[in-house]
Coordinates of C-alpha atoms in Angstrom, one line a residue:
Chain A
M25 CA -40.5 75.1 -130.3
T26 CA -42.8 74.1 -127.4
V27 CA -45.4 72.9 -130.0
R28 CA -42.8 70.9 -131.8
V29 CA -41.7 69.0 -128.6
I30 CA -45.3 68.2 -127.9
E31 CA -45.9 66.8 -131.4
V32 CA -42.8 64.5 -131.0
A33 CA -44.1 63.3 -127.6
Q34 CA -47.5 62.6 -129.1
R35 CA -46.0 60.6 -132.0
V36 CA -43.9 58.6 -129.5
L37 CA -47.0 57.9 -127.4
A38 CA -49.0 56.9 -130.5
D39 CA -46.3 54.5 -131.6
N40 CA -46.4 53.1 -128.1
D41 CA -50.1 52.7 -128.2
A42 CA -49.9 50.6 -131.4
V43 CA -47.4 48.2 -129.8
A44 CA -49.6 48.1 -126.6
E45 CA -52.6 47.1 -128.8
S46 CA -50.6 44.3 -130.3
N47 CA -49.5 43.1 -126.8
R48 CA -53.2 43.3 -125.8
R49 CA -54.2 41.0 -128.7
R50 CA -51.5 38.6 -127.8
F51 CA -52.6 38.5 -124.1
H52 CA -56.2 37.9 -125.1
E53 CA -55.4 35.1 -127.5
A54 CA -53.4 33.4 -124.7
G55 CA -56.3 34.0 -122.3
V56 CA -54.1 36.0 -119.9
F57 CA -55.5 38.8 -117.8
V58 CA -53.0 41.6 -117.4
V59 CA -52.5 44.2 -114.6
N60 CA -50.2 47.2 -115.0
L61 CA -49.2 48.1 -111.4
I62 CA -48.0 51.7 -110.8
A63 CA -46.8 53.2 -107.5
S64 CA -44.2 55.2 -105.8
P65 CA -41.0 53.4 -104.8
G66 CA -41.7 51.4 -101.7
A67 CA -45.5 51.5 -101.8
G68 CA -45.6 47.7 -101.8
K69 CA -46.0 46.7 -105.4
T70 CA -44.0 43.4 -105.1
S71 CA -45.7 42.6 -101.7
L72 CA -49.1 43.1 -103.3
I73 CA -48.3 40.8 -106.1
I74 CA -47.0 38.1 -103.7
K75 CA -50.0 38.4 -101.4
T76 CA -52.5 38.3 -104.3
M77 CA -50.7 35.3 -105.7
E78 CA -50.9 33.5 -102.3
A79 CA -54.6 34.4 -102.0
L80 CA -55.3 32.9 -105.4
A81 CA -53.2 29.8 -105.0
D82 CA -54.7 26.9 -107.1
R83 CA -57.2 29.4 -108.6
A84 CA -54.9 31.3 -110.9
R85 CA -51.4 30.7 -112.3
V86 CA -49.5 34.0 -112.0
G87 CA -46.7 35.4 -114.1
V88 CA -44.8 38.6 -113.4
I89 CA -42.9 41.1 -115.5
E90 CA -40.8 43.2 -113.1
G91 CA -39.7 46.6 -114.2
D92 CA -36.8 48.2 -112.4
V93 CA -34.1 50.7 -113.0
A94 CA -31.5 48.1 -111.8
G95 CA -31.3 44.7 -110.3
S96 CA -33.4 41.5 -110.3
L97 CA -34.4 41.5 -106.7
D98 CA -38.1 41.5 -107.3
A99 CA -38.1 38.8 -110.0
E100 CA -36.2 36.5 -107.6
K101 CA -38.7 37.4 -104.8
V102 CA -41.9 36.6 -106.8
L103 CA -40.4 33.3 -108.2
G104 CA -39.4 32.4 -104.6
A105 CA -43.0 33.1 -103.6
G106 CA -44.5 30.8 -106.1
A107 CA -44.9 32.7 -109.4
Q108 CA -45.3 30.4 -112.4
D109 CA -42.9 32.5 -114.3
A110 CA -41.1 35.9 -114.0
V111 CA -39.1 38.1 -116.2
Q112 CA -37.0 41.1 -115.1
I113 CA -36.8 44.2 -117.3
N114 CA -34.0 46.6 -116.4
T115 CA -34.6 50.1 -117.7
E116 CA -31.1 51.2 -116.9
G117 CA -32.1 54.6 -115.7
G118 CA -35.4 54.8 -117.5
C119 CA -38.3 56.0 -115.4
H120 CA -41.2 54.0 -116.8
L121 CA -42.0 50.8 -118.8
E122 CA -43.0 51.1 -122.5
A123 CA -45.1 48.6 -124.5
A124 CA -42.0 47.6 -126.6
M125 CA -40.1 46.6 -123.5
V126 CA -43.1 44.4 -122.5
R127 CA -43.2 42.9 -126.0
R128 CA -39.5 41.9 -125.7
A129 CA -40.1 40.4 -122.3
L130 CA -42.9 38.2 -123.8
D131 CA -40.2 36.3 -125.7
D132 CA -39.0 35.0 -122.4
L133 CA -42.4 34.5 -120.6
A134 CA -44.4 31.3 -120.8
L135 CA -47.8 33.0 -121.6
D136 CA -49.5 29.7 -122.2
E137 CA -48.7 28.6 -118.6
I138 CA -50.3 31.5 -116.8
D139 CA -53.8 33.0 -116.3
L140 CA -52.9 36.3 -114.7
L141 CA -49.9 38.6 -115.5
F142 CA -48.8 41.4 -113.2
I143 CA -46.5 44.0 -114.8
E144 CA -44.8 45.8 -112.0
N145 CA -43.9 49.2 -113.4
V146 CA -40.9 51.2 -112.3
G147 CA -41.4 52.9 -108.9
N148 CA -42.8 56.3 -110.1
L149 CA -46.1 58.1 -109.7
I150 CA -45.6 60.4 -112.7
C151 CA -43.8 59.0 -115.8
P152 CA -45.6 55.6 -116.3
T153 CA -49.0 57.4 -116.4
H154 CA -49.6 57.7 -120.1
W155 CA -47.7 54.6 -121.4
D156 CA -50.2 51.9 -122.3
L157 CA -48.6 48.4 -122.0
G158 CA -51.5 46.4 -123.3
Q159 CA -53.0 45.7 -119.9
D160 CA -56.6 45.0 -119.0
L161 CA -56.4 46.9 -115.8
K162 CA -54.3 49.9 -114.7
V163 CA -53.9 49.8 -111.0
C164 CA -52.6 52.7 -108.9
L165 CA -51.2 51.6 -105.6
A166 CA -50.6 54.1 -102.8
S167 CA -49.6 53.5 -99.3
V168 CA -50.8 55.1 -96.1
A169 CA -47.2 55.8 -95.1
E170 CA -46.8 58.2 -98.1
G171 CA -49.4 60.5 -96.6
D172 CA -53.0 61.4 -97.5
D173 CA -52.1 64.1 -100.0
K174 CA -51.0 61.9 -102.9
P175 CA -54.2 62.4 -105.0
V176 CA -53.8 66.2 -104.8
K177 CA -50.1 66.1 -105.7
Y178 CA -50.1 63.4 -108.4
P179 CA -53.6 63.8 -109.9
E180 CA -53.0 62.3 -113.3
I181 CA -52.2 58.7 -112.2
F182 CA -55.2 58.7 -109.9
A183 CA -57.5 60.1 -112.6
T184 CA -56.5 57.6 -115.2
S185 CA -56.3 54.4 -113.2
D186 CA -59.0 51.7 -113.3
V187 CA -58.5 50.7 -109.7
V188 CA -56.9 52.3 -106.6
V189 CA -55.3 50.1 -103.9
L190 CA -54.4 51.7 -100.6
N191 CA -51.8 49.6 -98.9
K192 CA -50.2 49.6 -95.4
I193 CA -53.5 50.5 -93.6
D194 CA -52.0 48.9 -90.5
L195 CA -49.7 51.9 -90.3
A196 CA -52.6 54.5 -90.4
E197 CA -52.5 55.2 -86.7
H198 CA -48.7 55.7 -86.7
V199 CA -48.6 58.2 -89.6
D200 CA -51.5 60.7 -89.2
F201 CA -53.2 59.5 -92.3
K202 CA -56.7 61.0 -92.6
R203 CA -59.0 59.1 -94.9
E204 CA -61.1 62.1 -95.8
R205 CA -58.1 64.0 -97.0
F206 CA -57.3 61.1 -99.3
Y207 CA -60.8 60.5 -100.6
E208 CA -62.1 64.0 -100.9
P209 CA -59.8 65.0 -103.9
L210 CA -59.8 61.4 -105.3
R211 CA -63.5 61.2 -105.9
P212 CA -63.8 64.1 -108.4
L213 CA -60.6 63.0 -110.1
N214 CA -61.9 59.5 -110.6
P215 CA -65.5 58.8 -109.6
R216 CA -65.6 55.3 -111.1
A217 CA -62.5 53.5 -109.8
P218 CA -63.1 51.1 -106.9
V219 CA -60.7 51.6 -104.0
F220 CA -59.4 48.7 -102.0
E221 CA -57.9 49.3 -98.6
L222 CA -55.6 46.6 -97.4
S223 CA -52.4 45.7 -95.6
C224 CA -49.9 43.3 -97.3
R225 CA -48.2 43.0 -93.9
S226 CA -51.3 42.0 -91.7
G227 CA -53.2 40.5 -94.6
E228 CA -56.3 42.6 -93.9
G229 CA -58.3 43.2 -97.1
V230 CA -56.1 41.1 -99.3
L231 CA -58.7 38.4 -100.0
H232 CA -61.4 40.8 -100.8
W233 CA -59.1 42.5 -103.4
A234 CA -57.8 39.2 -104.8
H235 CA -61.3 37.8 -105.3
W236 CA -62.5 40.9 -106.9
L237 CA -59.5 40.7 -109.3
L238 CA -60.3 37.1 -110.1
G239 CA -63.9 38.1 -110.9
R240 CA -62.7 40.7 -113.3
R241 CA -60.6 38.2 -115.2
Chain B
M7 CA -31.3 56.8 -134.0
T8 CA -30.5 55.8 -130.4
V9 CA -27.2 57.7 -130.6
R10 CA -29.0 60.8 -131.8
V11 CA -31.5 60.7 -128.9
I12 CA -28.6 60.5 -126.5
E13 CA -26.9 63.4 -128.1
V14 CA -30.0 65.5 -127.8
A15 CA -30.4 64.5 -124.1
Q16 CA -26.8 65.4 -123.4
R17 CA -27.2 68.8 -125.1
V18 CA -30.3 69.5 -123.0
L19 CA -28.4 68.5 -119.8
A20 CA -25.5 70.7 -120.8
D21 CA -27.8 73.7 -121.4
N22 CA -29.3 72.9 -117.9
D23 CA -25.9 72.9 -116.3
A24 CA -25.1 76.3 -117.7
V25 CA -28.3 77.8 -116.2
A26 CA -27.6 75.9 -112.9
E27 CA -24.1 77.5 -112.8
S28 CA -25.7 81.0 -113.2
N29 CA -28.2 80.1 -110.4
R30 CA -25.3 79.0 -108.2
R31 CA -23.4 82.3 -108.8
R32 CA -26.6 84.2 -107.9
F33 CA -27.1 82.2 -104.7
H34 CA -23.4 82.7 -103.6
E35 CA -23.6 86.5 -104.3
A36 CA -26.7 86.6 -102.1
G37 CA -25.0 84.5 -99.4
V38 CA -27.7 81.8 -99.6
F39 CA -26.9 78.1 -99.0
V40 CA -29.0 75.9 -101.2
V41 CA -30.3 72.3 -100.7
N42 CA -31.8 70.3 -103.6
L43 CA -34.0 67.8 -101.8
I44 CA -34.9 64.6 -103.8
A45 CA -37.1 61.7 -102.6
S46 CA -40.0 59.4 -103.5
P47 CA -43.5 60.8 -103.1
G48 CA -44.4 60.7 -99.4
A49 CA -40.9 60.2 -98.0
G50 CA -41.3 63.3 -95.9
K51 CA -39.6 66.1 -97.9
T52 CA -41.9 68.9 -96.7
S53 CA -41.8 67.5 -93.1
L54 CA -38.0 67.5 -93.2
I55 CA -38.0 71.1 -94.4
I56 CA -40.4 72.2 -91.6
K57 CA -38.6 70.3 -88.8
T58 CA -35.2 71.6 -89.9
M59 CA -36.6 75.2 -90.1
E60 CA -38.0 74.8 -86.5
A61 CA -34.7 73.4 -85.3
L62 CA -32.8 76.4 -86.8
A63 CA -35.3 79.1 -85.6
D64 CA -33.5 82.4 -85.0
R65 CA -30.3 80.8 -86.4
A66 CA -31.2 80.8 -90.1
R67 CA -33.9 82.4 -92.2
V68 CA -35.3 79.8 -94.5
G69 CA -36.8 80.1 -98.0
V70 CA -38.4 77.3 -99.9
I71 CA -39.0 76.5 -103.6
E72 CA -41.6 73.8 -103.8
G73 CA -41.7 71.7 -106.9
D74 CA -44.9 69.7 -107.5
V75 CA -46.8 68.3 -110.5
A76 CA -49.9 70.1 -109.2
G77 CA -51.2 72.2 -106.3
S78 CA -49.7 74.6 -103.9
L79 CA -50.2 72.6 -100.7
D80 CA -46.6 72.5 -99.7
A81 CA -45.8 76.1 -100.2
E82 CA -48.8 77.0 -98.0
K83 CA -47.6 74.4 -95.4
V84 CA -44.0 75.8 -95.1
L85 CA -45.2 79.4 -95.0
G86 CA -47.6 78.4 -92.2
A87 CA -44.7 76.8 -90.4
G88 CA -42.6 79.9 -90.5
A89 CA -40.7 80.0 -93.8
Q90 CA -39.4 83.5 -94.5
D91 CA -40.5 83.1 -98.1
A92 CA -41.8 80.3 -100.4
V93 CA -42.5 79.9 -104.1
Q94 CA -44.4 77.1 -105.7
I95 CA -43.4 75.7 -109.1
N96 CA -46.0 73.6 -110.8
T97 CA -44.5 71.3 -113.4
E98 CA -47.9 70.4 -114.9
G99 CA -47.1 66.8 -115.4
G100 CA -43.3 67.2 -115.5
C101 CA -41.4 64.7 -113.4
H102 CA -38.4 66.8 -112.2
L103 CA -37.3 70.4 -111.7
E104 CA -34.8 72.0 -114.1
A105 CA -32.5 74.9 -113.5
A106 CA -34.5 77.2 -115.7
M107 CA -37.6 76.6 -113.6
V108 CA -35.6 77.6 -110.5
R109 CA -34.3 80.7 -112.3
R110 CA -37.8 81.8 -113.0
A111 CA -38.9 81.1 -109.4
L112 CA -36.0 83.4 -108.2
D113 CA -37.9 86.4 -109.7
D114 CA -40.5 85.9 -107.0
L115 CA -38.2 84.9 -104.1
A116 CA -36.7 87.4 -101.6
L117 CA -33.2 86.0 -101.8
D118 CA -31.7 88.8 -99.7
E119 CA -34.0 88.0 -96.8
I120 CA -32.9 84.3 -96.5
D121 CA -29.8 82.4 -95.5
L122 CA -30.9 78.9 -96.4
L123 CA -33.0 77.8 -99.4
F124 CA -34.6 74.4 -99.7
I125 CA -35.6 73.4 -103.2
E126 CA -38.1 70.5 -102.8
N127 CA -37.9 68.6 -106.0
V128 CA -40.9 66.7 -107.5
G129 CA -41.5 63.3 -105.7
N130 CA -39.4 61.0 -107.9
L131 CA -36.3 58.9 -107.2
I132 CA -35.2 58.7 -110.8
C133 CA -35.8 61.7 -113.1
P134 CA -34.4 64.5 -110.9
T135 CA -31.1 62.7 -110.6
H136 CA -29.0 64.4 -113.3
W137 CA -30.6 67.9 -113.3
D138 CA -28.3 70.3 -111.5
L139 CA -30.3 73.2 -110.1
G140 CA -27.4 75.3 -108.8
Q141 CA -27.5 73.8 -105.3
D142 CA -24.7 73.5 -102.8
L143 CA -25.9 70.2 -101.5
K144 CA -27.9 67.4 -103.2
V145 CA -29.8 65.5 -100.5
C146 CA -31.4 62.1 -101.1
L147 CA -34.2 61.5 -98.6
A148 CA -35.5 57.9 -98.1
S149 CA -38.0 56.7 -95.6
V150 CA -37.9 53.4 -93.6
A151 CA -41.5 52.9 -94.7
E152 CA -40.3 52.5 -98.4
G153 CA -38.3 49.4 -97.4
D154 CA -34.6 48.7 -97.2
D155 CA -34.1 47.9 -100.9
K156 CA -34.1 51.5 -102.3
P157 CA -30.3 51.8 -102.8
V158 CA -30.3 48.5 -104.8
K159 CA -33.3 49.6 -106.9
Y160 CA -32.5 53.3 -107.4
P161 CA -28.7 53.3 -107.3
E162 CA -28.1 56.5 -109.4
I163 CA -29.7 58.9 -106.9
F164 CA -27.9 57.3 -103.9
A165 CA -24.6 57.3 -105.8
T166 CA -24.7 61.0 -106.8
S167 CA -26.1 62.6 -103.7
D168 CA -23.9 64.6 -101.2
V169 CA -26.0 63.4 -98.2
V170 CA -28.5 60.7 -97.5
V171 CA -31.3 61.2 -94.9
L172 CA -33.2 58.2 -93.7
N173 CA -36.6 59.4 -92.3
K174 CA -39.4 57.7 -90.4
I175 CA -37.0 55.6 -88.2
D176 CA -39.9 55.5 -85.6
L177 CA -41.6 53.1 -88.0
A178 CA -38.7 50.7 -88.4
E179 CA -40.2 48.1 -86.1
H180 CA -43.6 48.2 -87.9
V181 CA -42.2 47.6 -91.4
D182 CA -39.4 45.0 -91.2
F183 CA -36.7 47.5 -92.2
K184 CA -33.3 45.9 -91.9
R185 CA -30.5 48.5 -91.6
E186 CA -27.8 46.2 -93.0
R187 CA -29.9 45.6 -96.1
F188 CA -30.0 49.4 -96.6
Y189 CA -26.3 50.2 -95.8
E190 CA -24.6 47.2 -97.5
P191 CA -25.4 48.3 -101.1
L192 CA -25.3 52.0 -100.2
R193 CA -21.7 52.0 -99.1
P194 CA -20.0 50.9 -102.3
L195 CA -22.4 53.2 -104.3
N196 CA -21.4 56.2 -102.2
P197 CA -18.6 55.8 -99.7
R198 CA -18.4 59.5 -98.8
A199 CA -22.0 60.7 -98.2
P200 CA -22.9 61.1 -94.5
V201 CA -26.2 59.4 -93.6
F202 CA -28.6 61.0 -91.1
E203 CA -31.2 58.7 -89.5
L204 CA -34.1 60.7 -88.1
S205 CA -37.8 60.9 -87.6
C206 CA -39.7 64.1 -88.5
R207 CA -42.6 62.7 -86.5
S208 CA -40.9 61.9 -83.2
G209 CA -38.1 64.5 -83.7
E210 CA -35.4 62.0 -83.0
G211 CA -32.2 62.9 -84.9
V212 CA -33.5 66.2 -86.3
L213 CA -31.3 68.5 -84.3
H214 CA -28.2 66.6 -85.2
W215 CA -29.0 66.9 -88.9
A216 CA -30.0 70.5 -88.6
H217 CA -26.8 71.5 -86.8
W218 CA -24.7 69.6 -89.3
L219 CA -26.5 71.5 -92.1
L220 CA -25.9 74.8 -90.4
G221 CA -22.2 73.9 -90.1
R222 CA -22.0 73.2 -93.9
R223 CA -23.4 76.6 -94.7

């Protein structure tokens, strides 16, 4: 029975991968660079998108697909902050985005008017891990306020991401965050991913990250 | 096909409920009051358990079941902080605890030596929502550092919890947390749940919460 469940899960993921590849082709044809942004609830995904957008003003037109269990708060926020276009996906209880949800969202998104697309995944450090959406870059965002033990406790997402962003570094002194306890388990999990430390609140480190991202495009 | 998937999910949840009921009987026979603690990664679940335990020293013997994707960091922490007994469940990628996992953990837990059992769920505001573990009290823990929009964005867990704890109130001034933006959507979602504001770091509000919990036992 266990084996059978695993086989079904694998087929579902394989189906997802096929849709993700077709999304990826569509993005490449439109010349759009795509970031899949994964984090816990409240780590600062929307803030990172807004601050990156501001840092790249006039250098990249940004679109956003917002994934949430409920509401359209974030799509309104990023549009208010100057996103070229934004689409909200409500998963209605679902704990992660899937490639087919992104494909449907693309019907409402002006791909030819943007250069950079952020897909803000549902707030969850576990379930989105193995669902390819067709992105160029899978970014794991963690915040200092969550504590320094996240790589130990949620190893898969840190191991499989292309980049790690550590947000809210302005809070480090208020929350006993020890950098060595964060980096020591992270390095063997993922020796190649660059790590960007920044604060969306103070702005520290945002330009460095935004320019690196522009360079990857 | 969609309907079929839902039916399977419902049967799985019904099976879980049956095991949860048998856990609940076992807890009641042993005279143990059980809390199912649900929160985002890094909201402070382990800290809340430790601070509550300290506040109730000599008034309640505390046991802990720790649910994590990986590692045994938290079980070691709570044992070091004076828990009477602790068992670690590793879900190996799984995004929530299920009643059957708790039932297996009970084989290793000295139920007759404790009065209060905390089950620390996997860090996740979505997936643990509908999995009864046999608890007396389902507690949703949020932290000020996650922002004030959590009830809007993760309504199900706030709607179905018996108690809401708001942690890290010492950080409120550093993170633009607006109480009215937290409470306004929370109240219609869940008019009956008491809300405890506290800081595990400063200790503010912990005694009030701990004594209320002791009274519920």
